JSON list of C-alpha atoms in Angstrom, two decimals:
[
{"chain": "D", "resi": 6, "resn": "PHE", "atom": "CA", "xyz": [67.37, 171.20, -23.59]},
{"chain": "D", "resi": 7, "resn": "ILE", "atom": "CA", "xyz": [67.43, 172.96, -26.94]},
{"chain": "D", "resi": 8, "resn": "GLN", "atom": "CA", "xyz": [68.36, 176.60, -27.22]},
{"chain": "D", "resi": 9, "resn": "PRO", "atom": "CA", "xyz": [67.21, 178.12, -30.50]},
{"chain": "D", "resi": 10, "resn": "CYS", "atom": "CA", "xyz": [68.15, 181.64, -31.36]},
{"chain": "D", "resi": 11, "resn": "ASN", "atom": "CA", "xyz": [65.22, 184.05, -31.41]},
{"chain": "D", "resi": 12, "resn": "GLY", "atom": "CA", "xyz": [66.51, 187.35, -32.70]},
{"chain": "D", "resi": 13, "resn": "ASP", "atom": "CA", "xyz": [69.13, 188.53, -30.22]},
{"chain": "D", "resi": 14, "resn": "LYS", "atom": "CA", "xyz": [68.43, 186.09, -27.35]},
{"chain": "D", "resi": 15, "resn": "LEU", "atom": "CA", "xyz": [68.47, 182.35, -26.77]},
{"chain": "D", "resi": 16, "resn": "GLU", "atom": "CA", "xyz": [65.29, 180.58, -25.69]},
{"chain": "D", "resi": 17, "resn": "THR", "atom": "CA", "xyz": [65.25, 177.45, -23.60]},
{"chain": "D", "resi": 18, "resn": "LEU", "atom": "CA", "xyz": [62.76, 174.82, -24.70]},
{"chain": "D", "resi": 19, "resn": "GLN", "atom": "CA", "xyz": [62.13, 171.56, -22.93]},
{"chain": "D", "resi": 20, "resn": "MET", "atom": "CA", "xyz": [61.67, 168.45, -25.08]},
{"chain": "D", "resi": 21, "resn": "GLN", "atom": "CA", "xyz": [58.39, 166.59, -24.64]},
{"chain": "D", "resi": 22, "resn": "PRO", "atom": "CA", "xyz": [58.56, 162.79, -24.42]},
{"chain": "D", "resi": 23, "resn": "ILE", "atom": "CA", "xyz": [57.01, 160.88, -27.32]},
{"chain": "D", "resi": 24, "resn": "GLN", "atom": "CA", "xyz": [53.66, 159.51, -26.28]},
{"chain": "D", "resi": 25, "resn": "LYS", "atom": "CA", "xyz": [52.57, 155.97, -27.00]},
{"chain": "D", "resi": 26, "resn": "SER", "atom": "CA", "xyz": [49.03, 154.56, -27.02]},
{"chain": "D", "resi": 27, "resn": "GLY", "atom": "CA", "xyz": [49.85, 151.54, -24.87]},
{"chain": "D", "resi": 28, "resn": "VAL", "atom": "CA", "xyz": [48.46, 149.16, -27.49]},
{"chain": "D", "resi": 29, "resn": "GLN", "atom": "CA", "xyz": [50.37, 145.88, -27.62]},
{"chain": "D", "resi": 30, "resn": "GLY", "atom": "CA", "xyz": [51.36, 144.13, -30.86]},
{"chain": "D", "resi": 31, "resn": "ASP", "atom": "CA", "xyz": [50.46, 145.11, -34.40]},
{"chain": "D", "resi": 32, "resn": "ASN", "atom": "CA", "xyz": [47.56, 142.76, -35.11]},
{"chain": "D", "resi": 33, "resn": "ASN", "atom": "CA", "xyz": [44.68, 144.71, -33.60]},
{"chain": "D", "resi": 34, "resn": "ILE", "atom": "CA", "xyz": [41.24, 145.81, -34.64]},
{"chain": "D", "resi": 35, "resn": "LEU", "atom": "CA", "xyz": [40.05, 149.14, -33.26]},
{"chain": "D", "resi": 36, "resn": "ILE", "atom": "CA", "xyz": [36.40, 148.98, -32.18]},
{"chain": "D", "resi": 37, "resn": "VAL", "atom": "CA", "xyz": [34.57, 152.25, -31.52]},
{"chain": "D", "resi": 38, "resn": "ASP", "atom": "CA", "xyz": [31.05, 151.80, -30.21]},
{"chain": "D", "resi": 39, "resn": "PRO", "atom": "CA", "xyz": [29.13, 153.52, -27.40]},
{"chain": "D", "resi": 40, "resn": "ASN", "atom": "CA", "xyz": [27.22, 150.29, -26.71]},
{"chain": "D", "resi": 41, "resn": "GLU", "atom": "CA", "xyz": [29.32, 148.19, -24.33]},
{"chain": "D", "resi": 42, "resn": "LYS", "atom": "CA", "xyz": [27.47, 144.91, -24.92]},
{"chain": "D", "resi": 43, "resn": "ARG", "atom": "CA", "xyz": [27.72, 145.19, -28.69]},
{"chain": "D", "resi": 44, "resn": "SER", "atom": "CA", "xyz": [31.42, 146.09, -28.61]},
{"chain": "D", "resi": 45, "resn": "HIS", "atom": "CA", "xyz": [32.18, 143.14, -26.32]},
{"chain": "D", "resi": 46, "resn": "LEU", "atom": "CA", "xyz": [30.33, 140.76, -28.63]},
{"chain": "D", "resi": 47, "resn": "ILE", "atom": "CA", "xyz": [32.37, 142.08, -31.56]},
{"chain": "D", "resi": 48, "resn": "MET", "atom": "CA", "xyz": [35.53, 141.72, -29.46]},
{"chain": "D", "resi": 49, "resn": "THR", "atom": "CA", "xyz": [34.72, 138.04, -28.83]},
{"chain": "D", "resi": 50, "resn": "VAL", "atom": "CA", "xyz": [34.54, 137.35, -32.59]},
{"chain": "D", "resi": 51, "resn": "VAL", "atom": "CA", "xyz": [37.70, 139.37, -33.28]},
{"chain": "D", "resi": 52, "resn": "LYS", "atom": "CA", "xyz": [39.70, 137.54, -30.60]},
{"chain": "D", "resi": 53, "resn": "LYS", "atom": "CA", "xyz": [38.51, 134.12, -31.82]},
{"chain": "D", "resi": 54, "resn": "MET", "atom": "CA", "xyz": [39.97, 135.08, -35.21]},
{"chain": "D", "resi": 55, "resn": "GLY", "atom": "CA", "xyz": [43.36, 135.73, -33.61]},
{"chain": "D", "resi": 56, "resn": "TYR", "atom": "CA", "xyz": [43.29, 139.53, -33.59]},
{"chain": "D", "resi": 57, "resn": "GLY", "atom": "CA", "xyz": [43.65, 141.80, -30.62]},
{"chain": "D", "resi": 58, "resn": "ALA", "atom": "CA", "xyz": [40.67, 144.04, -29.89]},
{"chain": "D", "resi": 59, "resn": "VAL", "atom": "CA", "xyz": [41.06, 147.60, -28.68]},
{"chain": "D", "resi": 60, "resn": "ILE", "atom": "CA", "xyz": [37.70, 149.04, -27.61]},
{"chain": "D", "resi": 61, "resn": "PHE", "atom": "CA", "xyz": [36.71, 152.66, -27.11]},
{"chain": "D", "resi": 62, "resn": "SER", "atom": "CA", "xyz": [33.24, 153.99, -26.35]},
{"chain": "D", "resi": 63, "resn": "THR", "atom": "CA", "xyz": [34.15, 157.51, -27.46]},
{"chain": "D", "resi": 64, "resn": "SER", "atom": "CA", "xyz": [35.59, 158.67, -30.74]},
{"chain": "D", "resi": 65, "resn": "ARG", "atom": "CA", "xyz": [38.14, 161.23, -29.48]},
{"chain": "D", "resi": 66, "resn": "LYS", "atom": "CA", "xyz": [40.09, 158.76, -27.35]},
{"chain": "D", "resi": 67, "resn": "ALA", "atom": "CA", "xyz": [39.93, 156.17, -30.12]},
{"chain": "D", "resi": 68, "resn": "LEU", "atom": "CA", "xyz": [41.25, 158.65, -32.66]},
{"chain": "D", "resi": 69, "resn": "GLU", "atom": "CA", "xyz": [44.03, 159.69, -30.29]},
{"chain": "D", "resi": 70, "resn": "ALA", "atom": "CA", "xyz": [45.14, 156.06, -29.84]},
{"chain": "D", "resi": 71, "resn": "PHE", "atom": "CA", "xyz": [44.96, 155.41, -33.58]},
{"chain": "D", "resi": 72, "resn": "SER", "atom": "CA", "xyz": [46.83, 158.60, -34.48]},
{"chain": "D", "resi": 73, "resn": "LEU", "atom": "CA", "xyz": [49.66, 157.85, -32.04]},
{"chain": "D", "resi": 74, "resn": "GLU", "atom": "CA", "xyz": [50.36, 154.38, -33.45]},
{"chain": "D", "resi": 75, "resn": "PRO", "atom": "CA", "xyz": [48.36, 153.60, -36.60]},
{"chain": "D", "resi": 76, "resn": "GLU", "atom": "CA", "xyz": [50.70, 150.71, -37.44]},
{"chain": "D", "resi": 77, "resn": "LYS", "atom": "CA", "xyz": [49.26, 148.79, -34.47]},
{"chain": "D", "resi": 78, "resn": "PHE", "atom": "CA", "xyz": [45.89, 148.37, -36.22]},
{"chain": "D", "resi": 79, "resn": "LYS", "atom": "CA", "xyz": [44.77, 146.17, -39.11]},
{"chain": "D", "resi": 80, "resn": "MET", "atom": "CA", "xyz": [41.20, 147.46, -39.24]},
{"chain": "D", "resi": 81, "resn": "VAL", "atom": "CA", "xyz": [38.85, 150.01, -37.68]},
{"chain": "D", "resi": 82, "resn": "MET", "atom": "CA", "xyz": [35.22, 149.21, -36.88]},
{"chain": "D", "resi": 83, "resn": "VAL", "atom": "CA", "xyz": [33.01, 152.12, -35.90]},
{"chain": "D", "resi": 84, "resn": "HIS", "atom": "CA", "xyz": [29.30, 152.28, -35.10]},
{"chain": "D", "resi": 85, "resn": "HIS", "atom": "CA", "xyz": [27.32, 155.04, -36.78]},
{"chain": "D", "resi": 86, "resn": "SER", "atom": "CA", "xyz": [26.07, 156.30, -33.39]},
{"chain": "D", "resi": 87, "resn": "ILE", "atom": "CA", "xyz": [29.47, 157.21, -31.93]},
{"chain": "D", "resi": 88, "resn": "GLU", "atom": "CA", "xyz": [29.58, 160.26, -29.71]},
{"chain": "D", "resi": 89, "resn": "GLU", "atom": "CA", "xyz": [31.80, 163.36, -29.58]},
{"chain": "D", "resi": 90, "resn": "MET", "atom": "CA", "xyz": [32.56, 163.22, -33.32]},
{"chain": "D", "resi": 91, "resn": "ARG", "atom": "CA", "xyz": [30.21, 162.15, -36.07]},
{"chain": "D", "resi": 92, "resn": "PRO", "atom": "CA", "xyz": [31.26, 159.05, -38.00]},
{"chain": "D", "resi": 93, "resn": "LYS", "atom": "CA", "xyz": [32.09, 161.23, -41.04]},
{"chain": "D", "resi": 94, "resn": "GLU", "atom": "CA", "xyz": [34.59, 163.29, -39.05]},
{"chain": "D", "resi": 95, "resn": "PHE", "atom": "CA", "xyz": [36.10, 160.30, -37.26]},
{"chain": "D", "resi": 96, "resn": "VAL", "atom": "CA", "xyz": [36.55, 158.18, -40.38]},
{"chain": "D", "resi": 97, "resn": "THR", "atom": "CA", "xyz": [37.91, 161.14, -42.35]},
{"chain": "D", "resi": 98, "resn": "GLN", "atom": "CA", "xyz": [40.62, 161.59, -39.70]},
{"chain": "D", "resi": 99, "resn": "VAL", "atom": "CA", "xyz": [41.42, 157.86, -39.72]},
{"chain": "D", "resi": 100, "resn": "ILE", "atom": "CA", "xyz": [41.78, 157.94, -43.52]},
{"chain": "D", "resi": 101, "resn": "LYS", "atom": "CA", "xyz": [44.04, 161.00, -43.33]},
{"chain": "D", "resi": 102, "resn": "THR", "atom": "CA", "xyz": [46.31, 159.05, -40.99]},
{"chain": "D", "resi": 103, "resn": "ASP", "atom": "CA", "xyz": [46.24, 155.81, -43.02]},
{"chain": "D", "resi": 104, "resn": "HIS", "atom": "CA", "xyz": [44.24, 155.69, -46.26]},
{"chain": "D", "resi": 105, "resn": "THR", "atom": "CA", "xyz": [44.90, 151.95, -46.74]},
{"chain": "D", "resi": 106, "resn": "ILE", "atom": "CA", "xyz": [43.36, 150.61, -43.53]},
{"chain": "D", "resi": 107, "resn": "PRO", "atom": "CA", "xyz": [39.94, 148.99, -43.92]},
{"chain": "D", "resi": 108, "resn": "VAL", "atom": "CA", "xyz": [37.26, 150.93, -42.04]},
{"chain": "D", "resi": 109, "resn": "VAL", "atom": "CA", "xyz": [33.89, 149.31, -41.37]},
{"chain": "D", "resi": 110, "resn": "ILE", "atom": "CA", "xyz": [31.07, 151.65, -40.46]},
{"chain": "D", "resi": 111, "resn": "ASP", "atom": "CA", "xyz": [28.27, 149.71, -38.79]},
{"chain": "D", "resi": 112, "resn": "ILE", "atom": "CA", "xyz": [25.15, 151.39, -40.16]},
{"chain": "D", "resi": 113, "resn": "GLY", "atom": "CA", "xyz": [22.75, 149.29, -38.09]},
{"chain": "D", "resi": 114, "resn": "TYR", "atom": "CA", "xyz": [19.65, 147.62, -39.45]},
{"chain": "D", "resi": 115, "resn": "LYS", "atom": "CA", "xyz": [17.19, 149.30, -41.82]},
{"chain": "D", "resi": 116, "resn": "ASN", "atom": "CA", "xyz": [18.94, 152.66, -41.49]},
{"chain": "D", "resi": 117, "resn": "GLN", "atom": "CA", "xyz": [18.61, 153.88, -45.05]},
{"chain": "D", "resi": 118, "resn": "ALA", "atom": "CA", "xyz": [19.06, 157.57, -44.13]},
{"chain": "D", "resi": 119, "resn": "VAL", "atom": "CA", "xyz": [22.38, 156.83, -42.38]},
{"chain": "D", "resi": 120, "resn": "LYS", "atom": "CA", "xyz": [23.51, 154.63, -45.26]},
{"chain": "D", "resi": 121, "resn": "ASN", "atom": "CA", "xyz": [22.63, 157.28, -47.86]},
{"chain": "D", "resi": 122, "resn": "GLU", "atom": "CA", "xyz": [24.42, 160.06, -45.98]},
{"chain": "D", "resi": 123, "resn": "LEU", "atom": "CA", "xyz": [27.60, 158.07, -45.40]},
{"chain": "D", "resi": 124, "resn": "SER", "atom": "CA", "xyz": [27.57, 156.54, -48.90]},
{"chain": "D", "resi": 125, "resn": "ALA", "atom": "CA", "xyz": [27.53, 159.99, -50.44]},
{"chain": "D", "resi": 126, "resn": "TRP", "atom": "CA", "xyz": [30.36, 161.15, -48.19]},
{"chain": "D", "resi": 127, "resn": "PHE", "atom": "CA", "xyz": [32.66, 158.13, -48.67]},
{"chain": "D", "resi": 128, "resn": "SER", "atom": "CA", "xyz": [31.75, 157.08, -52.22]},
{"chain": "D", "resi": 129, "resn": "GLU", "atom": "CA", "xyz": [35.31, 157.70, -53.45]},
{"chain": "D", "resi": 130, "resn": "GLU", "atom": "CA", "xyz": [37.03, 155.89, -50.57]},
{"chain": "D", "resi": 131, "resn": "LYS", "atom": "CA", "xyz": [37.97, 152.33, -51.46]},
{"chain": "D", "resi": 132, "resn": "SER", "atom": "CA", "xyz": [38.87, 151.39, -47.87]},
{"chain": "D", "resi": 133, "resn": "VAL", "atom": "CA", "xyz": [35.54, 152.40, -46.25]},
{"chain": "D", "resi": 134, "resn": "TYR", "atom": "CA", "xyz": [32.76, 149.81, -46.03]},
{"chain": "D", "resi": 135, "resn": "LEU", "atom": "CA", "xyz": [29.20, 150.52, -44.92]},
{"chain": "D", "resi": 136, "resn": "THR", "atom": "CA", "xyz": [27.38, 147.48, -43.59]},
{"chain": "D", "resi": 137, "resn": "PRO", "atom": "CA", "xyz": [25.24, 146.32, -40.70]},
{"chain": "D", "resi": 138, "resn": "VAL", "atom": "CA", "xyz": [27.50, 144.28, -38.44]},
{"chain": "D", "resi": 139, "resn": "ILE", "atom": "CA", "xyz": [25.87, 140.87, -38.14]},
{"chain": "D", "resi": 140, "resn": "LEU", "atom": "CA", "xyz": [27.70, 138.76, -35.57]},
{"chain": "D", "resi": 141, "resn": "ARG", "atom": "CA", "xyz": [27.24, 135.41, -37.32]},
{"chain": "D", "resi": 142, "resn": "GLU", "atom": "CA", "xyz": [28.75, 136.93, -40.51]},
{"chain": "D", "resi": 143, "resn": "LEU", "atom": "CA", "xyz": [31.36, 139.14, -38.87]},
{"chain": "D", "resi": 144, "resn": "SER", "atom": "CA", "xyz": [34.34, 136.79, -39.15]},
{"chain": "D", "resi": 145, "resn": "LYS", "atom": "CA", "xyz": [33.70, 136.33, -42.88]},
{"chain": "D", "resi": 146, "resn": "THR", "atom": "CA", "xyz": [33.35, 140.10, -43.33]},
{"chain": "D", "resi": 147, "resn": "ILE", "atom": "CA", "xyz": [36.65, 140.75, -41.52]},
{"chain": "D", "resi": 148, "resn": "GLU", "atom": "CA", "xyz": [38.41, 137.99, -43.44]},
{"chain": "D", "resi": 149, "resn": "ASN", "atom": "CA", "xyz": [37.21, 139.33, -46.82]},
{"chain": "D", "resi": 150, "resn": "LEU", "atom": "CA", "xyz": [38.20, 142.92, -46.02]},
{"chain": "D", "resi": 151, "resn": "MET", "atom": "CA", "xyz": [41.64, 141.90, -44.76]},
{"chain": "D", "resi": 152, "resn": "LYS", "atom": "CA", "xyz": [42.24, 140.04, -48.05]},
{"chain": "D", "resi": 153, "resn": "LYS", "atom": "CA", "xyz": [41.22, 143.13, -50.05]},
{"chain": "D", "resi": 154, "resn": "SER", "atom": "CA", "xyz": [43.56, 145.40, -48.10]},
{"chain": "D", "resi": 155, "resn": "VAL", "atom": "CA", "xyz": [46.68, 143.30, -48.68]}
]
């Protein structure tokens, strides 16, 4: 217990335990995608490359896990259709927590409007990459971005 002085009386405050995300190791890629099949396919590629995969279907829980222990993650991959928060809000919060981590925003295929909107928003951010996530090219994309972030 801590008892700070508040004017002429002492207050009793109870300390809150430090929360942890439960993520193991420090070699993980955070995947945020509402589509379960797509996120599991991405996870398969990520695990074959030797990384851990931490999957969330909603942005708020993903951001909470990332914010608690950002050092556990090497990269963030987020689909443009995430729910609860728009990709702009989510990625902005990730960058505020760690501006050096590579963030891939999957813009889907032939989504020029999404690409234009997000390009304008993140044009100054060197760690944010807008690209359709193509499974057969994903390992090369991850490898290239990890090299750039070192």
